[in-house]
């Protein structure tokens, strides 16, 4: 059980996933959680209704008395958001960011003081308690603060401690990664029609097939190549399909996709600094 008061600046899908995990795992009570956003009052009412948390459009009232402030707005809005709370914050508060591509150093600069800041990257599987979250302390963070942050994110899945210099690359893997999995799933489901299959049945089977493949990957020490070679029979169906993937160099395309997402994460803070 965490004793501190926690304020969320941003009330979108990531904030909700974290709030939901914290409450269902009894890490915090609704009385300890304060939420604000930019202007969407209906959204705040919805979160109050669903989770019983305190909500308020007044940033000062939400942030001033909080021990921990979670930054959960889009990176594009970070300057405006931090400017709106800067004068009500102090070095005695702990800041936790879920923002893609925004460094703790840049957040320190925006805050204008030396508060401890922890950078994290969860993912949307948080909403079902299955996030793979990476977490990294900026300057001024004590071990006890890092432990509290890790414990909060453990309520929405697994947590790995990493160096901040790895966070941009890991954002591509854990943060954006689910989108690429859904993209693959969509490509497979789109093919069901062309195969003249019942789509409901096909989707159910596809999901089980993907889940089963992941279960086997997790359970075995065999490499992915060994696993797909064990599926392939010479002259068989799998080989025919794998040949198409090899001809189109699909593995290279997937690598390029992940590299581009990682590079984009690196660009985000640089763009902000250049526009200052
Ligand atoms: N979605 C994802 O897969 C993941 C997202 N992230 C990160 O999480 C962050 C939030 O993403 P997500 O929840 O998807 O975004 P959403 O668009 O769902 O939510 C953004 C929230 O930020 C609020 N906001 C915007 N500007 C301000 C401001 N000036 N002050 C206070 N609140 C503000 C918005 O309020 P209003 O509606 O009133 O404008 C809204 O509640 C991003 O930085 C993203 O990089 C991290 C991991 C995964
Ligand atoms: O696309 C984005 O920028 C965010 C960060 C990771 C997932 N969504």
Short mmCIF file of C-alpha atoms and ligand atoms in Angstrom, two decimals:
data_model
loop_
_atom_site.label_atom_id
_atom_site.label_comp_id
_atom_site.label_asym_id
_atom_site.label_seq_id
_atom_site.Cartn_x
_atom_site.Cartn_y
_atom_site.Cartn_z
CA UNK A 1 0.00 0.00 0.00
CA UNK A 2 1.37 3.40 -1.03
CA UNK A 3 0.70 6.22 1.44
CA UNK A 4 1.26 9.26 -0.78
CA UNK A 5 -1.25 11.45 -2.59
CA UNK A 6 -0.95 10.97 -6.36
CA UNK A 7 -1.99 13.57 -8.94
CA UNK A 8 -2.49 12.80 -12.63
CA UNK A 9 -1.90 15.65 -15.08
CA UNK A 10 -3.68 14.15 -18.08
CA UNK A 11 -6.77 11.96 -17.97
CA UNK A 12 -6.52 9.93 -21.14
CA UNK A 13 -6.17 6.23 -21.84
CA UNK A 14 -2.77 5.76 -20.13
CA UNK A 15 -3.86 7.66 -17.02
CA UNK A 16 -7.01 5.55 -16.79
CA UNK A 17 -5.13 2.27 -17.27
CA UNK A 18 -2.74 3.18 -14.44
CA UNK A 19 -5.53 4.39 -12.14
CA UNK A 20 -7.50 1.22 -12.77
CA UNK A 21 -4.45 -0.97 -12.01
CA UNK A 22 -3.55 0.95 -8.86
CA UNK A 23 -7.08 0.63 -7.51
CA UNK A 24 -7.75 -2.97 -8.45
CA UNK A 25 -4.45 -4.00 -6.87
CA UNK A 26 -5.22 -1.88 -3.81
CA UNK A 27 -1.95 0.03 -4.09
CA UNK A 28 -3.92 3.22 -3.53
CA UNK A 29 -7.45 4.12 -2.46
CA UNK A 30 -9.59 6.45 -4.63
CA UNK A 31 -9.20 9.14 -1.92
CA UNK A 32 -5.46 9.29 -2.64
CA UNK A 33 -5.90 9.92 -6.38
CA UNK A 34 -6.40 13.38 -7.93
CA UNK A 35 -6.94 13.84 -11.66
CA UNK A 36 -6.96 16.85 -13.95
CA UNK A 37 -6.76 17.46 -17.69
CA UNK A 38 -6.67 20.40 -20.10
CA UNK A 39 -10.40 21.09 -20.56
CA UNK A 40 -12.52 17.95 -21.00
CA UNK A 41 -14.88 18.11 -17.99
CA UNK A 42 -17.02 15.21 -19.22
CA UNK A 43 -13.94 12.97 -19.14
CA UNK A 44 -13.15 13.98 -15.57
CA UNK A 45 -16.74 13.25 -14.52
CA UNK A 46 -16.47 9.86 -16.19
CA UNK A 47 -13.31 8.97 -14.21
CA UNK A 48 -14.90 10.19 -10.97
CA UNK A 49 -17.97 8.06 -11.67
CA UNK A 50 -15.97 4.96 -12.62
CA UNK A 51 -13.23 5.05 -9.98
CA UNK A 52 -14.36 7.46 -7.25
CA UNK A 53 -11.18 9.55 -7.63
CA UNK A 54 -11.00 13.32 -6.99
CA UNK A 55 -11.22 15.38 -10.16
CA UNK A 56 -10.83 19.09 -10.76
CA UNK A 57 -10.04 21.28 -13.75
CA UNK A 58 -8.01 23.55 -11.46
CA UNK A 59 -4.39 22.40 -11.83
CA UNK A 60 -3.22 24.24 -8.73
CA UNK A 61 -5.71 22.46 -6.48
CA UNK A 62 -4.83 19.06 -7.94
CA UNK A 63 -1.07 19.41 -7.94
CA UNK A 64 -0.17 21.60 -4.98
CA UNK A 65 -0.76 19.07 -2.21
CA UNK A 66 0.24 15.96 -4.19
CA UNK A 67 3.32 13.94 -3.19
CA UNK A 68 3.60 12.30 -6.59
CA UNK A 69 2.66 13.92 -9.91
CA UNK A 70 2.16 11.69 -12.93
CA UNK A 71 2.66 13.48 -16.24
CA UNK A 72 0.25 11.77 -18.65
CA UNK A 73 -0.45 14.26 -21.43
CA UNK A 74 0.74 13.86 -25.04
CA UNK A 75 4.36 14.94 -25.60
CA UNK A 76 3.09 17.73 -27.88
CA UNK A 77 1.35 19.33 -24.89
CA UNK A 78 4.12 18.95 -22.33
CA UNK A 79 5.36 22.55 -22.39
CA UNK A 80 1.91 24.04 -21.86
CA UNK A 81 1.04 21.42 -19.22
CA UNK A 82 4.21 21.84 -17.15
CA UNK A 83 3.96 25.64 -17.46
CA UNK A 84 0.47 25.39 -15.94
CA UNK A 85 1.76 23.66 -12.78
CA UNK A 86 5.34 24.87 -12.49
CA UNK A 87 4.70 27.54 -9.85
CA UNK A 88 2.73 25.12 -7.62
CA UNK A 89 5.41 22.41 -7.60
CA UNK A 90 8.55 21.89 -5.56
CA UNK A 91 11.59 19.65 -5.19
CA UNK A 92 9.74 17.75 -2.44
CA UNK A 93 7.41 16.19 -4.98
CA UNK A 94 8.16 13.15 -7.11
CA UNK A 95 7.40 13.42 -10.84
CA UNK A 96 6.71 10.35 -12.94
CA UNK A 97 6.44 10.73 -16.71
CA UNK A 98 4.87 8.30 -19.16
CA UNK A 99 5.63 10.61 -22.11
CA UNK A 100 7.27 9.11 -25.17
CA UNK A 101 10.51 10.76 -26.22
CA UNK A 102 10.70 13.35 -23.43
CA UNK A 103 13.88 13.21 -21.36
CA UNK A 104 14.04 13.79 -17.61
CA UNK A 105 16.60 16.53 -18.28
CA UNK A 106 14.12 18.41 -20.46
CA UNK A 107 11.36 17.98 -17.87
CA UNK A 108 13.73 19.39 -15.22
CA UNK A 109 14.34 22.37 -17.47
CA UNK A 110 10.58 22.91 -17.92
CA UNK A 111 9.94 22.60 -14.17
CA UNK A 112 12.79 24.97 -13.38
CA UNK A 113 13.84 23.14 -10.22
CA UNK A 114 15.63 19.99 -9.20
CA UNK A 115 12.69 17.75 -8.35
CA UNK A 116 13.21 14.00 -8.77
CA UNK A 117 11.79 12.77 -12.08
CA UNK A 118 11.29 9.17 -13.15
CA UNK A 119 10.77 8.38 -16.82
CA UNK A 120 8.68 5.35 -17.70
CA UNK A 121 7.24 3.71 -20.77
CA UNK A 122 4.22 1.47 -20.18
CA UNK A 123 1.81 0.28 -22.89
CA UNK A 124 -1.92 -0.02 -23.47
CA UNK A 125 -1.97 -3.63 -22.24
CA UNK A 126 -1.89 -1.89 -18.86
CA UNK A 127 -5.67 -1.76 -19.16
CA UNK A 128 -5.75 -5.57 -18.72
CA UNK A 129 -2.87 -5.67 -16.20
CA UNK A 130 -0.36 -6.89 -18.81
CA UNK A 131 1.89 -3.90 -19.51
CA UNK A 132 5.60 -4.44 -20.02
CA UNK A 133 6.85 -1.21 -18.44
CA UNK A 134 10.38 0.16 -18.45
CA UNK A 135 11.42 2.66 -15.81
CA UNK A 136 14.44 4.87 -15.37
CA UNK A 137 15.41 7.45 -12.73
CA UNK A 138 16.58 10.92 -13.67
CA UNK A 139 18.92 12.93 -11.48
CA UNK A 140 17.84 13.62 -7.88
CA UNK A 141 15.83 10.36 -7.56
CA UNK A 142 16.35 8.34 -4.36
CA UNK A 143 16.09 4.54 -4.30
CA UNK A 144 12.98 4.69 -2.13
CA UNK A 145 11.25 6.90 -4.74
CA UNK A 146 12.21 4.53 -7.53
CA UNK A 147 10.80 1.65 -5.51
CA UNK A 148 7.49 3.46 -5.03
CA UNK A 149 7.25 4.18 -8.76
CA UNK A 150 8.12 0.56 -9.63
CA UNK A 151 5.52 -0.69 -7.19
CA UNK A 152 2.88 1.54 -8.83
CA UNK A 153 3.67 0.22 -12.30
CA UNK A 154 3.79 -3.38 -11.05
CA UNK A 155 0.04 -2.99 -10.54
CA UNK A 156 -0.37 -2.85 -14.34
CA UNK A 157 2.10 -5.56 -15.39
CA UNK A 158 5.81 -6.31 -15.27
CA UNK A 159 8.44 -3.62 -14.64
CA UNK A 160 12.08 -3.57 -15.75
CA UNK A 161 14.64 -1.04 -14.55
CA UNK A 162 16.69 0.36 -17.45
CA UNK A 163 19.12 3.17 -18.30
CA UNK A 164 17.49 6.33 -19.61
CA UNK A 165 19.73 6.17 -22.66
CA UNK A 166 17.89 2.95 -23.64
CA UNK A 167 14.44 4.43 -23.21
CA UNK A 168 13.97 5.69 -26.77
CA UNK A 169 14.76 2.27 -28.20
CA UNK A 170 12.62 0.53 -25.60
CA UNK A 171 9.75 2.90 -26.34
CA UNK A 172 9.70 1.44 -29.85
CA UNK A 173 9.56 -2.08 -28.39
CA UNK A 174 7.20 -1.85 -25.41
CA UNK A 175 5.30 1.38 -26.09
CA UNK A 176 4.67 1.18 -29.83
CA UNK A 177 5.11 -2.60 -30.07
CA UNK A 178 1.46 -3.45 -29.33
CA UNK A 179 0.42 -1.40 -32.40
CA UNK A 180 2.62 -3.57 -34.60
CA UNK A 181 1.13 -6.74 -33.10
CA UNK A 182 -2.40 -5.45 -33.80
CA UNK A 183 -1.33 -4.49 -37.33
CA UNK A 184 -0.18 -8.08 -37.92
CA UNK A 185 -3.40 -9.42 -36.44
CA UNK A 186 -5.41 -7.08 -38.68
CA UNK A 187 -3.55 -8.30 -41.76
CA UNK A 188 -4.42 -11.88 -40.84
CA UNK A 189 -8.08 -11.14 -40.09
CA UNK A 190 -8.40 -9.13 -43.34
CA UNK A 191 -7.48 -12.30 -45.19
CA UNK A 192 -10.32 -14.35 -43.68
CA UNK A 193 -12.81 -12.88 -46.20
CA UNK A 194 -10.60 -13.76 -49.16
CA UNK A 195 -10.40 -17.28 -47.78
CA UNK A 196 -14.24 -17.29 -47.64
CA UNK A 197 -14.13 -18.23 -43.95
CA UNK A 198 -16.56 -17.37 -41.19
CA UNK A 199 -14.93 -14.24 -39.73
CA UNK A 200 -16.01 -14.79 -36.13
CA UNK A 201 -14.69 -18.32 -36.10
CA UNK A 202 -11.54 -17.24 -37.94
CA UNK A 203 -10.78 -14.44 -35.47
CA UNK A 204 -11.30 -16.72 -32.49
CA UNK A 205 -8.91 -19.27 -33.97
CA UNK A 206 -6.37 -16.59 -34.93
CA UNK A 207 -6.34 -15.25 -31.37
CA UNK A 208 -5.82 -18.71 -29.90
CA UNK A 209 -3.10 -19.42 -32.46
CA UNK A 210 -1.26 -16.19 -31.55
CA UNK A 211 -1.70 -16.78 -27.82
CA UNK A 212 -0.47 -20.37 -28.22
CA UNK A 213 2.56 -19.25 -30.23
CA UNK A 214 3.47 -16.74 -27.51
CA UNK A 215 2.96 -19.35 -24.79
CA UNK A 216 5.35 -21.71 -26.59
CA UNK A 217 7.92 -18.93 -27.19
CA UNK A 218 7.83 -18.15 -23.47
CA UNK A 219 7.99 -21.79 -22.38
CA UNK A 220 10.87 -22.95 -24.57
CA UNK A 221 14.53 -22.01 -24.89
CA UNK A 222 14.32 -22.69 -28.64
CA UNK A 223 14.95 -19.73 -30.95
CA UNK A 224 12.11 -18.34 -33.09
CA UNK A 225 13.91 -19.81 -36.12
CA UNK A 226 13.96 -23.29 -34.56
CA UNK A 227 10.27 -22.90 -33.80
CA UNK A 228 9.28 -21.87 -37.31
CA UNK A 229 11.56 -24.49 -38.84
CA UNK A 230 9.69 -27.07 -36.75
CA UNK A 231 6.45 -25.91 -38.37
CA UNK A 232 7.83 -25.95 -41.93
CA UNK A 233 7.67 -29.19 -43.91
CA UNK A 234 9.63 -29.46 -47.17
CA UNK A 235 7.23 -28.80 -50.04
CA UNK A 236 4.45 -28.02 -47.54
CA UNK A 237 2.07 -25.15 -46.82
CA UNK A 238 4.25 -23.20 -44.35
CA UNK A 239 7.24 -23.23 -46.66
CA UNK A 240 5.09 -21.82 -49.47
CA UNK A 241 4.04 -18.91 -47.24
CA UNK A 242 7.51 -18.31 -45.74
CA UNK A 243 8.87 -18.01 -49.27
CA UNK A 244 6.55 -15.03 -49.87
CA UNK A 245 7.79 -13.35 -46.65
CA UNK A 246 11.43 -13.94 -47.63
CA UNK A 247 10.87 -12.63 -51.18
CA UNK A 248 9.42 -9.38 -49.77
CA UNK A 249 12.10 -9.17 -47.02
CA UNK A 250 9.37 -8.69 -44.43
CA UNK A 251 11.81 -9.16 -41.53
CA UNK A 252 13.85 -6.19 -42.78
CA UNK A 253 10.65 -4.10 -43.06
CA UNK A 254 9.75 -4.94 -39.46
CA UNK A 255 13.26 -4.00 -38.28
CA UNK A 256 13.04 -0.72 -40.21
CA UNK A 257 9.67 -0.02 -38.58
CA UNK A 258 11.07 -0.49 -35.05
CA UNK A 259 14.23 1.51 -35.82
CA UNK A 260 12.09 4.36 -37.18
CA UNK A 261 9.91 4.40 -34.03
CA UNK A 262 13.05 4.49 -31.84
CA UNK A 263 14.53 7.30 -33.92
CA UNK A 264 11.24 9.22 -33.65
CA UNK A 265 11.40 8.93 -29.84
CA UNK A 266 14.88 10.51 -29.94
CA UNK A 267 13.63 13.33 -32.17
CA UNK A 268 10.80 14.42 -29.87
CA UNK A 269 12.84 16.18 -27.14
CA UNK A 270 15.22 17.61 -29.77
CA UNK A 271 12.26 19.18 -31.61
CA UNK A 272 11.00 20.73 -28.36
CA UNK A 273 14.43 22.18 -27.54
CA UNK A 274 14.78 23.61 -31.05
CA UNK A 275 11.35 25.26 -30.77
CA UNK A 276 12.11 26.83 -27.36
N1 LIG B 1 -1.30 5.37 -25.85
C1 LIG B 1 -0.23 4.60 -25.72
O1 LIG B 1 -0.09 3.49 -26.29
C2 LIG B 1 0.87 5.03 -24.83
C3 LIG B 1 1.03 6.35 -24.50
N2 LIG B 1 2.07 6.74 -23.73
C4 LIG B 1 2.23 8.14 -23.42
O2 LIG B 1 1.17 8.49 -22.57
C5 LIG B 1 0.86 9.85 -22.75
C6 LIG B 1 -0.64 10.00 -22.81
O3 LIG B 1 -1.13 9.24 -23.89
P1 LIG B 1 -2.67 8.86 -23.98
O4 LIG B 1 -3.22 8.56 -22.62
O5 LIG B 1 -2.76 7.85 -25.05
O6 LIG B 1 -3.25 10.26 -24.49
P2 LIG B 1 -4.74 10.78 -24.49
O7 LIG B 1 -4.88 11.66 -25.70
O8 LIG B 1 -5.70 9.67 -24.30
O9 LIG B 1 -4.81 11.73 -23.20
C7 LIG B 1 -4.08 12.90 -23.07
C8 LIG B 1 -4.57 13.62 -21.84
O10 LIG B 1 -3.72 14.74 -21.58
C9 LIG B 1 -4.53 15.84 -21.25
N3 LIG B 1 -3.86 17.10 -21.48
C10 LIG B 1 -3.50 17.66 -22.65
N4 LIG B 1 -2.91 18.87 -22.43
C11 LIG B 1 -2.91 19.04 -21.09
C12 LIG B 1 -2.51 20.10 -20.26
N5 LIG B 1 -1.97 21.22 -20.75
N6 LIG B 1 -2.66 19.96 -18.93
C13 LIG B 1 -3.23 18.86 -18.40
N7 LIG B 1 -3.66 17.83 -19.15
C14 LIG B 1 -3.51 17.93 -20.48
C15 LIG B 1 -5.75 15.68 -22.13
O11 LIG B 1 -6.80 16.49 -21.65
P3 LIG B 1 -7.97 17.06 -22.62
O12 LIG B 1 -8.70 15.86 -23.12
O13 LIG B 1 -8.78 17.93 -21.74
O14 LIG B 1 -7.26 17.80 -23.73
C16 LIG B 1 -5.99 14.18 -21.95
O15 LIG B 1 -6.67 13.93 -20.74
C17 LIG B 1 1.59 10.30 -24.00
O16 LIG B 1 2.63 11.17 -23.64
C18 LIG B 1 2.15 9.05 -24.62
O17 LIG B 1 3.45 9.25 -25.16
C19 LIG B 1 2.93 5.85 -23.16
C20 LIG B 1 2.80 4.53 -23.42
C21 LIG B 1 1.82 4.00 -24.33
O1 LIG B 2 2.84 6.62 -30.38
C1 LIG B 2 3.26 7.18 -29.37
O2 LIG B 2 3.98 8.18 -29.46
C2 LIG B 2 2.96 6.62 -28.00
C3 LIG B 2 4.17 6.21 -27.26
C4 LIG B 2 4.18 4.72 -27.27
C5 LIG B 2 2.86 4.38 -27.73
N1 LIG B 2 2.18 5.42 -28.11
#
